[in-house]
Amino acid sequence: MTQSFRLESGGLIDRDKKISFKFNGKNYFGYEGDTLASALIANGVHLIGRSFKYHRPRGFFGAGVDEPYAIVQLYRNGETEPNIKATEQELFEGLEAKSVNCWPSVNFDVGAINNFLKIFLPAGFYYKTFMWPKSFWYKIYEPFIRRAAGLGTASIKHDKERYEHKYEYCDLLITGSGPSGLASAYSAAKNGAKVILAEDKSRFGGTLLTSEVNIGNQSGKEWADSIISELKEMPNVTVKNRSQVFGYYDHNMLVMSERISDHLPKTKKFHPKQRLWYIRAKEVLISSGSIERPIVFGNNDTPGVMLSSAAKEYLKVYGVLVGKKPLVFTNNDSGYETAIEFKKNGIDPIILDTRKEPKSEIIEEAQNMNINIKNSYVVVAAQGYKKVKSADVAKISDNKEELGSIENIECDCICVSGFWTPTIHLASQSGNKTKFNEDIDAFVPGISKQNEKTLGAANGIYTLEETLKDSFEKGNLLSKKITNNENKFSFPNVVEKKSTVHDKFWCVPLPKGKNYKRFLDFQNDVAVSDIEIALKEGYRSIEHVKRYTTLGMATDQGKTSNLNGLQLVSKIENKVVPAVGHTTFRPPYSPVSIGAIVGREVGKHSKPTRKSPMHSWHEKNNAVFVDAGVWLRPRYYKRGEENLFEASKREAKNVRTNVGVCDVTTLGKIDIKGPDAAELLNRVYTNAWLKLPVGKARYGVMLREDGIVMDDGTTTRISENHYHMTTTTAQAANVLSHLEYYLQLVWPELNVNVVSTTEQWAGAAIAGPKSRELLKKLFPNSDVTNEGLPFMGYMEGDLFGVKAKIFRISFSGELAYEVNVESDNGYFMWEKIIEAGEEFGIQPYGTEALSTLRIEMGHVAGSELDGRTIPYDNSLEGLLSKKKDFIGKRSLSRKAFAAKDRQKIVGVVPLDKKTSIPEGSHLVKDSNAPLPNPKLGYISASCWSVEHDNPFSLAILKDGKNMIGEKLFVMSPLKNKIIPVEIVSSHYVDPKGERVRS
Amino acid sequence: MLHIKCPHCGLRSQNEFSYGGDATVKRPELGKEISDQDWDNFVYNRKSLRGKHWELWQHLSGCRQWIKVQRDTATHEIFKTLKANEEIS
């Protein structure tokens, strides 16, 4: 197949390297250095997709990041990616792409019927058309709209590519490698500053690649190449292509996405696909250039209508003709440059200039080349459906309101230039107060909030000489401030053609009797008429107009549509553009892949995984693990075909009858030292701590200042001024911060030091009636009798040569101990316990059995201490000291907390003693009461009581104190269950607590 | 992302810190009689100021010190940072 629109020579592509690719199932070829867009245009393909709302045919509009139309579904190395701009995607061997938003095909699209139904799809149609009947929304309207709209399909497969994050610091970050970026980077680098120069495209140089200029006796491109190669050699400079700075955040933090492998058939081994850079820059120079804006006219979305600068770029960079009968429609001199390029390549363009008698060097050159120029002419409408076939043109009156008679000119493309819009996105994101520049009819950066400056075209400076001068100077000044070093060099001689002022014309009036669609936003299909409707309906703020019409809300963020939209609103409202203001620019400047944002934090890497020193033993013994915060804990140890329920019941029962061992390493541990340690505990915990003897542990509850229980645990006095505090697994970090807060800010006079020792100690809870026998075997030299080590006692022991801490504390409600050894000895300890426990029938137990044991004992845990309960609610009021003040005490006397019918923890047993009760269910008096049925309480935790062999739950129940013996109903609409229950004491087993003391 | 100057460690990124609320709130003394109104003001009532604001941050993934930061809540500009024991002037 021949590339009928490729020139014989020219362009920056490598014609020796042919690349084959597929578009919509058809094979084509292009060259290395092509984008998907340039290769398709070279092959004469202009129909690339369908529009979002009306499914009108879509072609190419731009040649880069501003492209609103040419969005494709990309297939690469067995993966697919939506929303890829064909104008940005570099061609690689085997590339495959497909059109989006069309069915069954781009040539015949059923959705195009919307184009004829457009009276039903006006501005805000989401809010109007599909409202009634209400029940239709979920089942009919929404699925239909979702299928019809959208710009591609996300892959549902796991993305096997690698994405990385990098943090970087620099003196100057320069965003864009056009003339201003190169000049400022050069002078800053010469002064020794640490510079990062980022270029979005694969080639450096920006407009220097396409403009006919001369710098220091070199062509623009040659100069750019020489500067870049010099910069690349400098150790203080990082030069990055395919790297877009897309977000400007607080305190000069910018984020850049580097596309490392997207241009390759597949990612190289050990390379990431993309890398996200977080750059903290001392100074930022924004050299992002400008984007040509269109002139609005009838059917201006027809394939073949495109920006004149894009047509020039396709010619000069890719050697590709966007058409062979071009019409250039312009209100400024830029259009002439495009026409001249066509002419140089043997194509005869026609220029329609809205201006009456413009004069400049560029125009003179075009005249000298005998280019057909029609002054005071406009394109009224493009004709042709899937491609421009001709244009209706007319003379326009001096006041730009009256059209002359319509003439039809045959053409195959219309290159539009409505002057230039500075790319102020990054400056605006930084908080810069932008201002309107009347001369260029666009917003430019104004007062900076952060350390940023905008250069060149992005700042509304459109001549090369001025741009270079300003950029060399800014780069020099800013870097000099940082490095205290100035390296002078002579300013190069610049030759460029002078241009004259542009015409502020932006929208062609409709001829009488015609109702052409005139589009403003090409990606979201927002036409002039939509804005008019929105304003008629009373929308005034530009932010509201934007949301109602979706102007500028597409993935291109209105790069080509915003200003024309503002012009229209200001014209209808009879206000000046700056009074209308512009909508807020937000990151990202251009879409960024989710993969790049997430980076390496996927799957197992999305959070740290902490394992106890005994983890491998659990693995070897068929533990089934559960996430407990960042920890992995054994939930149960599977034997044979057991399920969770059977295994946890077996394990819990064994604790009640023999002895079990549980890995409690994950409990938070805080080492507290200092002469005022007891005083700190006395203020933090609700009970008294000043008289706790050395070698004793005590259970404590700590509150937040608002009286809500924060955490509970035991703290042991190791020596005179040394305490060992334990916290729940979940609250460990919060409790440490809490203590630090009071010690550093509230009571700095307390002489206490706290430090987390969670990871220093491995812990094993040994529980069950035979635990003391086991302990005797483990510590033959220690007196672990009831007298030697009573309940809540503490001692140090020698575990076969390993130093151990022995606490007589119990969560299970059985006679129980906790043994701690240094983490490195954890595995050894565990093996010894299992070995020595064999004769007593020891079994390890997991968190499920642990829960069962504590629930039937009525011991509270995280599901009761859920940030909504006070001590009374958990029957912990006995621990509230009356003699001293403590954190949160004052709040407990608040009216609601002291109410007589305050909620309280109770036990719940189903009347049939069989039906298990779902956690989170509600308790009600009457299951048949009309909805909403008054809720009396909720089930906080459920288990199968191994002691009573029936289901048992804990609940937080209103007036729980007086509800024992009542018959209520548990309702779980989610599980569709109504269970008659009886309210009992929360202490379902050993209510007097005799076992722990036995 | 903010760049916060920890008085102990120097300039660090915000993700090393956690926010801790209004730094000008003083906890009532322990054991002292206090009206419901005053206690509610201490526990619950905060002004949501626009502009300069003294606030607490903890350098959680650093030195673990609580620090005082004067920040503009509208612009995020940070004017000054103090150690926990330094008085706001």
Coordinates of N, CA and C in Angstrom, one line a residue, chain A residues 167 169 249-251 253 280 449 683 705-706 733 736-737 740-742 744-747 885-888 890-891 894, chain B residues 1-3 13 15 27 30-31 34-36 39-40 42-44 56 58 60 64-66 68 75-78 84:
Chain A
Y167 N 11.5 10.6 43.7 CA 11.5 11.9 44.3 C 12.7 12.7 43.9
Y169 N 14.9 16.6 43.8 CA 15.0 18.0 44.2 C 15.8 18.8 43.1
Y249 N 1.6 21.6 42.6 CA 1.0 21.6 43.9 C 1.7 22.5 44.9
D250 N 1.3 22.4 46.2 CA 1.8 23.4 47.2 C 3.3 23.3 47.3
H251 N 3.8 24.4 47.8 CA 5.2 24.5 48.1 C 6.2 24.0 47.0
M253 N 5.9 21.8 44.7 CA 6.0 20.4 44.4 C 5.3 20.2 43.1
R280 N 10.5 18.6 43.8 CA 10.5 19.8 44.7 C 11.5 20.8 44.1
K449 N 2.0 33.2 43.2 CA 1.8 32.8 44.6 C 3.0 32.0 45.1
R683 N -2.8 9.6 85.0 CA -3.6 10.6 84.3 C -4.2 10.1 83.0
E705 N -10.5 12.8 75.2 CA -11.0 13.9 76.0 C -12.5 14.0 76.0
D706 N -13.1 13.4 74.9 CA -14.6 13.5 74.8 C -15.2 12.4 75.6
A733 N -0.3 2.4 67.4 CA 0.3 3.7 66.9 C -0.4 4.9 67.5
L736 N 0.6 5.5 71.2 CA 1.9 6.1 71.4 C 1.8 7.6 71.0
S737 N 1.2 8.0 70.0 CA 1.0 9.4 69.6 C 0.3 10.2 70.7
E740 N 2.7 10.8 73.6 CA 3.6 11.8 73.2 C 3.0 13.2 73.2
Y741 N 1.8 13.2 72.8 CA 1.1 14.5 72.7 C 1.0 15.1 74.2
Y742 N 0.6 14.3 75.1 CA 0.5 14.8 76.5 C 1.8 15.1 77.1
Q744 N 4.6 15.9 75.5 CA 5.4 17.0 74.9 C 4.7 18.4 75.0
L745 N 3.3 18.3 74.9 CA 2.6 19.6 74.8 C 1.8 20.0 76.1
V746 N 1.2 19.0 76.8 CA 0.3 19.3 77.9 C 1.0 19.3 79.2
W747 N 1.8 18.2 79.4 CA 2.5 18.1 80.7 C 4.0 17.9 80.5
D885 N -8.5 13.0 88.9 CA -8.9 13.4 87.5 C -8.1 12.6 86.5
F886 N -8.6 12.4 85.3 CA -7.9 11.7 84.2 C -8.4 12.2 82.9
I887 N -7.7 11.9 81.9 CA -8.1 12.4 80.5 C -9.5 11.9 80.2
G888 N -10.4 12.9 79.9 CA -11.8 12.5 79.5 C -12.8 12.5 80.6
R890 N -14.0 14.6 82.7 CA -15.0 15.7 82.8 C -16.2 15.4 81.8
S891 N -15.8 14.8 80.7 CA -16.9 14.6 79.6 C -17.9 13.6 80.1
R894 N -21.4 14.7 81.2 CA -22.3 15.3 80.2 C -23.6 14.6 80.3
Chain B
M1 N 1.7 19.0 47.9 CA 2.2 18.5 49.2 C 3.0 19.6 49.9
L2 N 2.7 19.8 51.1 CA 3.3 20.9 51.9 C 4.8 20.5 52.2
H3 N 5.6 21.5 52.4 CA 7.0 21.3 52.8 C 7.1 22.0 54.2
S13 N 8.8 16.6 53.7 CA 7.5 16.6 53.0 C 6.4 16.3 54.0
N15 N 4.0 14.2 53.9 CA 3.7 12.9 54.2 C 4.4 12.2 55.3
R27 N -5.3 22.8 77.3 CA -6.1 21.8 78.1 C -6.3 22.4 79.5
L30 N -5.8 19.7 85.3 CA -6.4 18.5 85.9 C -7.0 18.9 87.3
G31 N -8.2 18.3 87.6 CA -8.8 18.4 88.9 C -9.4 19.8 89.2
I34 N -14.7 23.2 86.2 CA -14.8 23.8 85.0 C -16.3 23.7 84.5
S35 N -16.8 24.8 83.9 CA -18.2 24.8 83.5 C -18.4 23.9 82.3
D36 N -19.6 23.5 82.1 CA -19.9 22.7 80.9 C -19.5 23.4 79.7
W39 N -15.8 23.5 79.1 CA -15.3 22.1 78.7 C -15.7 21.8 77.3
D40 N -16.9 22.2 76.9 CA -17.4 21.9 75.5 C -16.5 22.7 74.6
F42 N -13.4 23.5 75.0 CA -12.1 22.8 74.9 C -12.2 21.6 74.0
V43 N -13.3 20.8 74.2 CA -13.3 19.5 73.5 C -13.8 19.6 72.1
Y44 N -14.9 20.4 71.9 CA -15.5 20.4 70.6 C -15.4 21.7 69.8
L56 N -1.0 22.3 65.2 CA -0.1 21.2 65.7 C 0.1 20.2 64.6
Q58 N 2.5 16.5 64.1 CA 3.5 15.6 64.7 C 4.4 15.0 63.6
L60 N 5.6 12.4 62.6 CA 5.3 11.0 62.9 C 6.4 10.0 62.3
R64 N 9.3 12.2 65.7 CA 8.1 12.0 66.5 C 7.8 13.1 67.4
Q65 N 8.4 14.3 67.2 CA 8.1 15.4 68.0 C 6.8 16.1 67.5
W66 N 6.0 16.6 68.5 CA 4.9 17.5 68.1 C 5.4 18.9 68.0
K68 N 4.6 23.1 66.5 CA 3.6 24.1 66.2 C 3.9 24.8 64.9
T75 N -3.9 29.9 51.7 CA -2.8 29.8 50.7 C -1.8 28.6 51.0
H76 N -1.9 28.1 52.2 CA -1.0 27.0 52.6 C 0.4 27.5 52.9
E77 N 0.6 28.8 52.9 CA 1.9 29.4 53.2 C 2.3 29.1 54.6
I78 N 3.5 28.6 54.9 CA 3.9 28.4 56.2 C 4.9 29.5 56.6
A84 N 7.7 22.1 70.5 CA 6.5 22.0 71.4 C 6.6 22.9 72.6

